[in-house]
Amino acid sequence: MLLELSEEHKEHLAFLPQVDSAGKLNVSSDTVQHGVEGLTYLLTESSKLMISELDFQDSVFVLGFSEELNKLLLQLYLDNRKEIRTILSELAPSLPSYHNLEWRLDVQLASRSLRQQIKPAVTIKLHLNQNGDHNTKVLQTDPATLLHLVQQLEQALEEMKTNHCRRVVRNIK
Amino acid sequence: MELSESVQKGFQMLADPRSFDSNAFTLLLRAAFQSLLDAQADEAVLDHPDLKHIDPVVLKHCHAAAATYILEAGKHRADKSTLSTYLEDCKFDRERIELFCTEYQNNKNSLEILLGSIGRSLPHITDVSWRLEYQIKNTDSPSYPEISFSCSMEQLQDLVGKLKDASKSLERATQL
């Protein structure tokens, strides 16, 4: 599979051959930034798609670089693609996932504006994990809504037991 | 219940049949409850033709006094005897005390609901929506405005189990 490089990408990468070995760059910072971005894009896309050596070489060929530079880029790709893939997998957007739920029954007995109350509430501490970070949300609900929540979520569990869901889970791996 | 002199003075004026005849008294009383409880009530609540003959300053003072007292009484869940005692001290005659207590009784529930709704609380859950998804590969997920999280079957069972424990506890508590 060949990597498709847009005209813009090719332009950004065109600056690479101009970098002399001493490392001193005599160009604008924008050009340098674009060059770095272009290189990053080239490497991450190649790593993401796990393109073969040959495909990588062919993809880079269209940039018209020297044999030496092409070899350098290939080596860079091969040396770093495993690590790049590890980093990419950690970046995948994900929903926070459930970790734990703590609950507490509260009854409000009075407030500044009204004395002698009996106002039940369920206070919930929801523990979630996202990308290794643990965060908690403190929420509250009333008894009627709590029963509604249980009923709704039990329906979700019931749905999992239907033939339809069982078939999908069994057959798609 | 701590009530200011201003409230007391207002009530003393309300007690006086020379300032407020029977009709005017009832109208002002109803206006006070209306201002507090009716969401659509506007300033024109005192603009009744049968109140026109009364000095607007007096009218406002008494209206404010009545409203203040009603709120204090509601806040402290005053009973009929507490109301009667205070109104007697303000020189209300029997008839006016009865009228006030009846109006108060009629509006008591709405008043308590109003007062009970004032205050701060934690974010309150109102509903839940769920989606069963069999994840085959990672794709871009859109961002949701509410709290969203994913869970496996086991985790969902754990979550539902805990919520059921909470509702069972609630049931037990209501039977005490």
Short mmCIF file of C-alpha atoms in Angstrom, two decimals:
data_model
loop_
_atom_site.label_atom_id
_atom_site.label_comp_id
_atom_site.label_asym_id
_atom_site.label_seq_id
_atom_site.Cartn_x
_atom_site.Cartn_y
_atom_site.Cartn_z
CA MET A 1 0.00 0.00 0.00
CA LEU A 2 1.41 3.34 -1.00
CA LEU A 3 1.19 6.33 1.24
CA GLU A 4 -0.69 9.16 -0.39
CA LEU A 5 1.11 12.42 0.14
CA SER A 6 -0.77 15.57 -0.71
CA GLU A 7 0.86 18.46 -2.56
CA GLU A 8 1.06 20.34 0.71
CA HIS A 9 2.89 17.48 2.40
CA LYS A 10 5.31 17.20 -0.49
CA GLU A 11 5.99 20.91 -0.25
CA HIS A 12 6.67 20.68 3.48
CA LEU A 13 8.99 17.77 3.04
CA ALA A 14 10.79 19.44 0.12
CA PHE A 15 12.78 21.42 2.65
CA LEU A 16 14.52 18.33 4.05
CA PRO A 17 17.25 17.94 1.42
CA GLN A 18 18.29 21.53 2.15
CA VAL A 19 19.35 20.72 5.69
CA ASP A 20 23.09 20.64 5.66
CA SER A 21 24.99 18.23 7.88
CA ALA A 22 26.15 20.93 10.30
CA GLY A 23 22.54 21.31 11.31
CA LYS A 24 22.40 25.07 10.81
CA LEU A 25 19.21 26.10 9.13
CA ASN A 26 19.07 29.23 7.10
CA VAL A 27 15.36 29.32 6.57
CA SER A 28 12.27 30.75 8.27
CA SER A 29 10.86 29.10 11.37
CA ASP A 30 7.66 28.37 9.47
CA THR A 31 9.53 26.29 6.96
CA VAL A 32 11.24 24.37 9.72
CA GLN A 33 7.95 23.78 11.47
CA HIS A 34 6.32 22.54 8.30
CA GLY A 35 9.29 20.32 7.66
CA VAL A 36 9.03 18.75 11.08
CA GLU A 37 5.27 18.36 10.74
CA GLY A 38 5.67 16.79 7.35
CA LEU A 39 8.20 14.33 8.68
CA THR A 40 6.01 13.52 11.64
CA TYR A 41 3.04 12.92 9.39
CA LEU A 42 5.07 10.68 7.12
CA LEU A 43 6.29 8.57 9.99
CA THR A 44 3.05 8.32 11.94
CA GLU A 45 0.93 7.50 8.92
CA SER A 46 3.42 4.87 7.79
CA SER A 47 3.54 3.38 11.28
CA LYS A 48 -0.23 3.50 11.69
CA LEU A 49 -0.79 1.61 8.46
CA MET A 50 2.25 -0.64 9.02
CA ILE A 51 3.29 -0.23 5.42
CA SER A 52 6.01 -2.48 4.14
CA GLU A 53 9.60 -1.40 3.46
CA LEU A 54 8.98 -1.51 -0.25
CA ASP A 55 5.80 0.56 -0.03
CA PHE A 56 7.53 3.09 2.17
CA GLN A 57 10.38 3.43 -0.30
CA ASP A 58 7.98 3.82 -3.19
CA SER A 59 5.94 6.39 -1.31
CA VAL A 60 8.98 8.46 -0.53
CA PHE A 61 10.32 8.08 -4.05
CA VAL A 62 7.77 10.58 -5.38
CA LEU A 63 9.42 13.27 -3.30
CA GLY A 64 12.46 13.13 -5.53
CA PHE A 65 15.03 12.99 -2.78
CA SER A 66 18.52 11.65 -3.06
CA GLU A 67 19.24 7.95 -2.62
CA GLU A 68 21.01 8.75 0.64
CA LEU A 69 18.07 10.70 2.10
CA ASN A 70 15.62 7.97 1.09
CA LYS A 71 17.73 5.37 2.89
CA LEU A 72 17.87 7.61 5.96
CA LEU A 73 14.10 8.04 6.02
CA LEU A 74 13.56 4.31 5.62
CA GLN A 75 15.89 3.58 8.50
CA LEU A 76 14.12 6.18 10.62
CA TYR A 77 10.82 4.50 9.84
CA LEU A 78 11.98 0.99 10.58
CA ASP A 79 13.75 1.97 13.78
CA ASN A 80 10.82 3.87 15.23
CA ARG A 81 7.64 2.37 13.94
CA LYS A 82 7.03 0.02 16.86
CA GLU A 83 7.31 2.80 19.38
CA ILE A 84 5.18 5.12 17.28
CA ARG A 85 2.45 2.48 17.15
CA THR A 86 2.56 2.11 20.94
CA ILE A 87 2.10 5.83 21.38
CA LEU A 88 -0.67 5.96 18.78
CA SER A 89 -2.64 3.23 20.53
CA GLU A 90 -2.54 5.22 23.75
CA LEU A 91 -3.88 8.27 21.95
CA ALA A 92 -6.98 6.51 20.66
CA PRO A 93 -9.98 8.55 21.85
CA SER A 94 -11.94 6.58 24.34
CA LEU A 95 -14.80 7.13 26.68
CA PRO A 96 -13.96 7.06 30.34
CA SER A 97 -14.74 3.63 31.62
CA TYR A 98 -16.56 2.51 34.69
CA HIS A 99 -14.47 1.59 37.68
CA ASN A 100 -16.68 1.71 40.75
CA LEU A 101 -19.79 3.24 42.27
CA GLU A 102 -20.23 4.30 45.88
CA TRP A 103 -23.59 5.41 47.18
CA ARG A 104 -25.05 6.99 50.24
CA LEU A 105 -28.59 7.67 51.40
CA ASP A 106 -29.14 11.20 52.59
CA VAL A 107 -32.18 12.85 54.05
CA GLN A 108 -32.33 16.61 54.10
CA LEU A 109 -33.90 17.65 57.38
CA ALA A 110 -33.84 21.42 57.02
CA SER A 111 -32.45 24.23 54.95
CA ARG A 112 -32.01 27.92 55.38
CA SER A 113 -35.36 28.53 53.71
CA LEU A 114 -37.39 25.67 55.15
CA ARG A 115 -37.27 23.83 58.47
CA GLN A 116 -38.54 20.38 59.36
CA GLN A 117 -38.13 18.68 56.01
CA ILE A 118 -37.83 15.05 55.04
CA LYS A 119 -36.22 15.10 51.62
CA PRO A 120 -34.53 11.81 50.69
CA ALA A 121 -31.71 11.76 48.19
CA VAL A 122 -29.20 9.23 46.98
CA THR A 123 -25.69 10.61 46.67
CA ILE A 124 -23.48 8.73 44.23
CA LYS A 125 -19.74 8.80 43.73
CA LEU A 126 -18.95 7.46 40.30
CA HIS A 127 -15.34 6.31 39.80
CA LEU A 128 -14.16 6.42 36.21
CA ASN A 129 -10.89 5.61 34.46
CA GLN A 130 -9.63 7.32 31.37
CA ASN A 131 -6.24 6.69 29.83
CA GLY A 132 -4.88 5.63 33.17
CA ASP A 133 -6.33 8.65 34.98
CA HIS A 134 -8.75 7.96 37.74
CA ASN A 135 -11.45 10.58 38.27
CA THR A 136 -14.60 10.73 40.31
CA LYS A 137 -17.92 12.48 39.86
CA VAL A 138 -20.26 13.19 42.75
CA LEU A 139 -23.90 13.18 41.72
CA GLN A 140 -27.26 13.04 43.38
CA THR A 141 -30.67 11.71 42.52
CA ASP A 142 -34.07 11.20 44.07
CA PRO A 143 -35.63 7.81 44.95
CA ALA A 144 -38.00 7.76 41.95
CA THR A 145 -35.21 8.45 39.49
CA LEU A 146 -33.02 5.81 41.15
CA LEU A 147 -35.68 3.16 40.54
CA HIS A 148 -36.01 4.41 36.98
CA LEU A 149 -32.22 4.13 36.46
CA VAL A 150 -32.16 0.57 37.78
CA GLN A 151 -35.05 -0.38 35.52
CA GLN A 152 -33.44 1.16 32.44
CA LEU A 153 -30.04 -0.41 33.02
CA GLU A 154 -31.59 -3.81 33.74
CA GLN A 155 -33.14 -3.55 30.30
CA ALA A 156 -29.66 -3.12 28.89
CA LEU A 157 -28.54 -6.29 30.66
CA GLU A 158 -31.62 -8.12 29.39
CA GLU A 159 -30.88 -6.99 25.85
CA MET A 160 -27.44 -8.60 26.05
CA LYS A 161 -29.12 -11.94 26.64
CA THR A 162 -31.26 -11.79 23.50
CA ASN A 163 -30.56 -14.08 20.56
CA HIS A 164 -29.58 -11.15 18.41
CA CYS A 165 -26.81 -9.97 20.71
CA ARG A 166 -25.63 -13.49 21.46
CA ARG A 167 -25.33 -14.22 17.73
CA VAL A 168 -23.31 -11.07 17.06
CA VAL A 169 -20.94 -11.71 19.97
CA ARG A 170 -20.51 -15.36 18.93
CA ASN A 171 -19.86 -14.72 15.28
CA ILE A 172 -17.82 -11.56 15.01
CA LYS A 173 -14.35 -11.87 16.37
CA MET B 1 -39.72 33.62 64.62
CA GLU B 2 -38.08 37.00 64.67
CA LEU B 3 -40.22 39.73 63.24
CA SER B 4 -39.30 43.37 62.90
CA GLU B 5 -41.15 46.38 64.17
CA SER B 6 -42.00 47.27 60.61
CA VAL B 7 -43.89 44.00 60.20
CA GLN B 8 -45.71 44.51 63.44
CA LYS B 9 -46.68 48.09 62.50
CA GLY B 10 -47.93 46.86 59.12
CA PHE B 11 -50.10 44.24 60.80
CA GLN B 12 -51.44 46.74 63.30
CA MET B 13 -52.60 48.87 60.38
CA LEU B 14 -54.13 45.80 58.73
CA ALA B 15 -56.04 45.10 61.94
CA ASP B 16 -57.68 48.52 61.90
CA PRO B 17 -61.08 48.52 60.16
CA ARG B 18 -60.76 52.26 59.66
CA SER B 19 -57.69 51.74 57.41
CA PHE B 20 -58.78 48.43 55.88
CA ASP B 21 -62.44 47.46 55.65
CA SER B 22 -63.29 43.73 55.37
CA ASN B 23 -63.07 43.68 51.61
CA ALA B 24 -59.77 45.56 51.40
CA PHE B 25 -58.29 43.32 54.08
CA THR B 26 -59.17 40.15 52.14
CA LEU B 27 -57.88 41.64 48.90
CA LEU B 28 -54.56 42.66 50.41
CA LEU B 29 -54.13 39.29 52.05
CA ARG B 30 -54.76 37.45 48.79
CA ALA B 31 -52.41 39.85 46.98
CA ALA B 32 -49.65 39.00 49.46
CA PHE B 33 -50.00 35.26 48.86
CA GLN B 34 -50.28 35.81 45.14
CA SER B 35 -47.07 37.87 44.96
CA LEU B 36 -45.19 35.08 46.67
CA LEU B 37 -46.66 32.03 45.03
CA ASP B 38 -47.83 32.99 41.59
CA ALA B 39 -44.94 32.94 39.15
CA GLN B 40 -46.80 35.26 36.82
CA ALA B 41 -47.76 37.80 39.47
CA ASP B 42 -46.71 41.30 38.62
CA GLU B 43 -46.52 44.60 40.46
CA ALA B 44 -50.12 45.33 39.46
CA VAL B 45 -51.29 42.88 42.12
CA LEU B 46 -52.15 45.86 44.36
CA ASP B 47 -53.96 47.73 41.58
CA HIS B 48 -57.44 46.57 42.54
CA PRO B 49 -60.17 49.27 42.33
CA ASP B 50 -61.32 48.42 45.89
CA LEU B 51 -57.85 49.30 47.19
CA LYS B 52 -57.56 52.62 45.39
CA HIS B 53 -58.85 54.66 48.29
CA ILE B 54 -55.98 53.59 50.54
CA ASP B 55 -52.74 55.57 50.72
CA PRO B 56 -50.27 53.70 48.43
CA VAL B 57 -47.50 54.00 51.02
CA VAL B 58 -49.69 52.29 53.60
CA LEU B 59 -50.71 49.70 51.04
CA LYS B 60 -47.11 48.84 50.21
CA HIS B 61 -46.07 48.71 53.83
CA CYS B 62 -48.87 46.32 54.76
CA HIS B 63 -48.34 44.17 51.69
CA ALA B 64 -44.65 43.85 52.52
CA ALA B 65 -45.40 43.10 56.16
CA ALA B 66 -47.88 40.39 55.25
CA ALA B 67 -45.50 38.81 52.71
CA THR B 68 -42.63 38.85 55.20
CA TYR B 69 -44.73 37.25 57.89
CA ILE B 70 -46.07 34.59 55.52
CA LEU B 71 -42.52 33.59 54.52
CA GLU B 72 -41.32 33.43 58.11
CA ALA B 73 -44.34 31.38 59.12
CA GLY B 74 -43.79 29.03 56.20
CA LYS B 75 -40.09 28.67 56.93
CA HIS B 76 -40.72 27.72 60.54
CA ARG B 77 -43.82 25.62 59.77
CA ALA B 78 -45.93 27.71 62.11
CA ASP B 79 -49.14 26.12 63.29
CA LYS B 80 -52.53 27.80 63.74
CA SER B 81 -51.96 28.62 67.39
CA THR B 82 -48.66 30.40 66.65
CA LEU B 83 -50.34 32.43 63.93
CA SER B 84 -53.31 33.31 66.15
CA THR B 85 -51.08 34.42 69.02
CA TYR B 86 -49.11 36.78 66.85
CA LEU B 87 -52.14 38.20 65.13
CA GLU B 88 -53.91 38.73 68.47
CA ASP B 89 -50.86 40.67 69.65
CA CYS B 90 -51.28 42.84 66.57
CA LYS B 91 -54.86 43.54 67.61
CA PHE B 92 -56.55 41.45 64.89
CA ASP B 93 -60.20 40.67 65.64
CA ARG B 94 -61.43 37.08 65.61
CA GLU B 95 -62.83 37.34 62.10
CA ARG B 96 -59.58 38.56 60.58
CA ILE B 97 -57.55 35.92 62.42
CA GLU B 98 -59.81 33.23 60.99
CA LEU B 99 -59.53 34.70 57.51
CA PHE B 100 -55.73 34.85 57.70
CA CYS B 101 -55.47 31.27 58.99
CA THR B 102 -57.78 29.95 56.29
CA GLU B 103 -55.83 31.71 53.51
CA TYR B 104 -52.60 30.42 55.05
CA GLN B 105 -53.90 26.87 55.23
CA ASN B 106 -55.02 26.99 51.59
CA ASN B 107 -51.60 28.13 50.45
CA LYS B 108 -49.44 26.19 52.87
CA ASN B 109 -48.44 23.40 50.47
CA SER B 110 -47.42 25.72 47.65
CA LEU B 111 -45.52 27.85 50.12
CA GLU B 112 -43.57 24.88 51.47
CA ILE B 113 -42.78 23.62 47.99
CA LEU B 114 -41.48 27.05 47.06
CA LEU B 115 -39.31 27.38 50.15
CA GLY B 116 -38.05 23.80 49.86
CA SER B 117 -36.89 24.38 46.32
CA ILE B 118 -34.52 27.19 47.32
CA GLY B 119 -31.00 26.04 47.95
CA ARG B 120 -27.96 24.44 46.35
CA SER B 121 -27.49 20.80 45.64
CA LEU B 122 -25.20 18.46 43.77
CA PRO B 123 -25.75 17.87 40.07
CA HIS B 124 -28.96 15.87 39.97
CA ILE B 125 -29.37 12.85 37.70
CA THR B 126 -32.64 12.96 35.80
CA ASP B 127 -32.31 10.14 33.33
CA VAL B 128 -30.01 7.60 31.74
CA SER B 129 -29.57 6.41 28.19
CA TRP B 130 -27.65 3.34 27.23
CA ARG B 131 -26.22 1.75 24.14
CA LEU B 132 -24.99 -1.76 23.57
CA GLU B 133 -21.91 -1.73 21.43
CA TYR B 134 -19.81 -4.64 20.36
CA GLN B 135 -16.43 -3.09 19.81
CA ILE B 136 -14.69 -4.56 16.78
CA LYS B 137 -12.07 -1.93 16.34
CA ASN B 138 -11.26 1.51 17.61
CA THR B 139 -12.94 4.30 15.71
CA ASP B 140 -13.31 7.95 16.46
CA SER B 141 -15.96 8.47 19.05
CA PRO B 142 -17.95 11.71 19.01
CA SER B 143 -17.92 13.79 22.14
CA TYR B 144 -20.98 13.79 24.39
CA PRO B 145 -22.14 16.71 26.48
CA GLU B 146 -23.35 14.69 29.46
CA ILE B 147 -21.40 12.23 31.55
CA SER B 148 -20.67 9.25 29.36
CA PHE B 149 -18.72 6.20 30.16
CA SER B 150 -18.31 2.74 28.83
CA CYS B 151 -18.53 -0.53 30.67
CA SER B 152 -18.23 -4.21 30.03
CA MET B 153 -21.01 -6.66 30.89
CA GLU B 154 -19.44 -7.44 34.24
CA GLN B 155 -19.01 -3.78 35.03
CA LEU B 156 -22.63 -3.04 34.08
CA GLN B 157 -23.79 -5.86 36.33
CA ASP B 158 -21.68 -4.41 39.11
CA LEU B 159 -23.13 -0.94 38.55
CA VAL B 160 -26.73 -2.19 38.44
CA GLY B 161 -26.10 -4.37 41.49
CA LYS B 162 -24.88 -1.39 43.47
CA LEU B 163 -27.79 0.81 42.38
CA LYS B 164 -30.18 -1.98 43.39
CA ASP B 165 -28.53 -2.17 46.82
CA ALA B 166 -29.12 1.55 47.15
CA SER B 167 -32.78 1.26 46.22
CA LYS B 168 -33.29 -1.69 48.59
CA SER B 169 -31.78 0.35 51.39
CA LEU B 170 -34.10 3.17 50.47
CA GLU B 171 -37.09 0.84 50.66
CA ARG B 172 -36.03 -0.41 54.08
CA ALA B 173 -35.51 3.12 55.32
CA THR B 174 -39.01 4.13 54.29
CA GLN B 175 -40.46 1.25 56.30
CA LEU B 176 -38.83 2.33 59.55
#
